[in-house]
Amino acid sequence: MPTAEQHGVTAHSDGRFGFVPVQTRSDRFKSVDVADFGPVTGREAVWKLSPVKKFIDLTGGVLDGSGYPVESTAVAGVDVAWVDRTDPRIGSAGAPEERASANAWSSFEKALAITISGEEAKEVTVTRAALGSGPRGAHTIIEARPFSRAILILENTGEARLTENVEIILGESANLTVVSLQEWGDTAVHLTNHFATIGRDARLKHVVVSLGGSIVRVNPSVRLAGPGSDTELLGLYFADAGQHLEQQVFVHHAAPNSRSRVTYKGALQGQGARTVWIGDVLIGRNAPGTDSYEQNRNLVLTEGTRADSIPNLEIETGDITGAGHASATGRFDDEQLFYLQSRGITEDEARRLVVRGFLSEIVQQIGSPLLEDRLQAAIEAELT
């Protein structure tokens, strides 16, 4: 079991205990053993904005950690295979900071390993569509070997109750785009943590697209570990009535001359639609020359919705190129609507144009024309 100090509790000389909150995002307690975490109550910092009562089976129950059906496109330079828990790559990108993540780590039998090599550009899609309705734990490793280049699309469809960890490892000068696409069925619950470590002069573009599912919680954590490393974290989400879509993003600049950009945009419509975005950026003391910026924008389309947006920035060195953050949540711009209507466009069509334009900024940066067209159509379907 974890010590009192691991959970931020400090012992005084007279035997009393006092709570001392963790001061730095990277200092949170981590463990791969679910037994090291207490039951989730919803009062914890990582859970306080989540509907924890709706997925107790994933945070503390017994999980099915067996393999599951996977489909992938056959592409030269990309290997997709199941590996044992003893694979040396497991644990190299990060470790759980909360109970659902640790429960998945403690439960999986084998990990799905996606290994990318070769300097030629390539695109591969890995699809999961038959996970079932029982609680499941899973683990995925994505390794981009030095100087490799690829776009990897992780496609999730159908029904599921899933908690999982995804580790992303970029070698020197690798250039990888990872798209996590959540188009789950209406009752699906998906809790996932993505841990990424980026080597010297490597570049990761990480894109989260959450459209389907009942509760979807995708938390990317990226460590810029090598000098000259670069990351761009993009997110697009559209919450309908009763949906809970959540993202907790962490970027840790741990090496000199690293760069990060975080841009998440979402739309909400329907009674009870809820989105949560928390963005943490830590510029470490050993990261001079850092250039970082994060932003979150939310467009509220109807009454009865709620969007939480919390950007945080920690800086431990004064020798940086730049750092900043921004957050905004609002309704339609009346002037935009008036302008479009004055050109003979109906109000309903004007609203659709504004939403498409708002979200297209993310779609157009993915780099896969076929997927971009498909997502534009999915956004249009959300609006009809």
Short mmCIF file of N, CA and C in Angstrom, two decimals, residues 37 43 46 63-64 73 114 137 158 187 213 329 335 383:
data_model
loop_
_atom_site.label_atom_id
_atom_site.label_comp_id
_atom_site.label_asym_id
_atom_site.label_seq_id
_atom_site.Cartn_x
_atom_site.Cartn_y
_atom_site.Cartn_z
N PHE A 37 -3.85 2.20 -4.90
CA PHE A 37 -4.79 3.32 -4.95
C PHE A 37 -6.04 2.97 -4.15
N ARG A 43 -13.94 12.77 -5.12
CA ARG A 43 -13.38 13.98 -4.51
C ARG A 43 -11.91 14.18 -4.90
N VAL A 46 -8.16 14.19 -9.80
CA VAL A 46 -8.27 13.64 -11.16
C VAL A 46 -9.68 13.16 -11.50
N LEU A 63 -11.46 -7.00 -14.20
CA LEU A 63 -11.48 -6.70 -15.62
C LEU A 63 -11.07 -7.91 -16.45
N ASP A 64 -11.62 -8.01 -17.62
CA ASP A 64 -11.19 -8.99 -18.60
C ASP A 64 -9.96 -8.43 -19.31
N THR A 73 -4.69 -2.31 -41.41
CA THR A 73 -4.29 -2.30 -42.81
C THR A 73 -2.86 -2.81 -42.91
N ILE A 114 2.39 -1.97 -31.69
CA ILE A 114 2.42 -1.43 -33.05
C ILE A 114 3.80 -0.82 -33.24
N GLY A 137 -9.89 -4.46 -19.48
CA GLY A 137 -8.66 -3.70 -19.36
C GLY A 137 -7.74 -4.04 -20.51
N GLY A 158 -18.43 0.54 -32.02
CA GLY A 158 -19.20 -0.48 -31.32
C GLY A 158 -19.40 -0.15 -29.85
N THR A 187 -23.91 3.58 -25.75
CA THR A 187 -23.77 3.27 -24.33
C THR A 187 -22.33 2.99 -23.91
N GLY A 213 -20.12 7.50 -27.98
CA GLY A 213 -19.96 6.98 -26.63
C GLY A 213 -20.80 7.73 -25.63
N THR A 329 -15.22 29.87 -23.62
CA THR A 329 -16.45 29.14 -23.85
C THR A 329 -17.55 30.14 -24.13
N GLU A 335 -22.89 38.46 -34.76
CA GLU A 335 -22.49 39.21 -35.95
C GLU A 335 -22.20 38.26 -37.11
N LEU A 383 -24.93 17.79 -36.76
CA LEU A 383 -25.66 19.05 -36.82
C LEU A 383 -27.05 18.92 -37.43
#
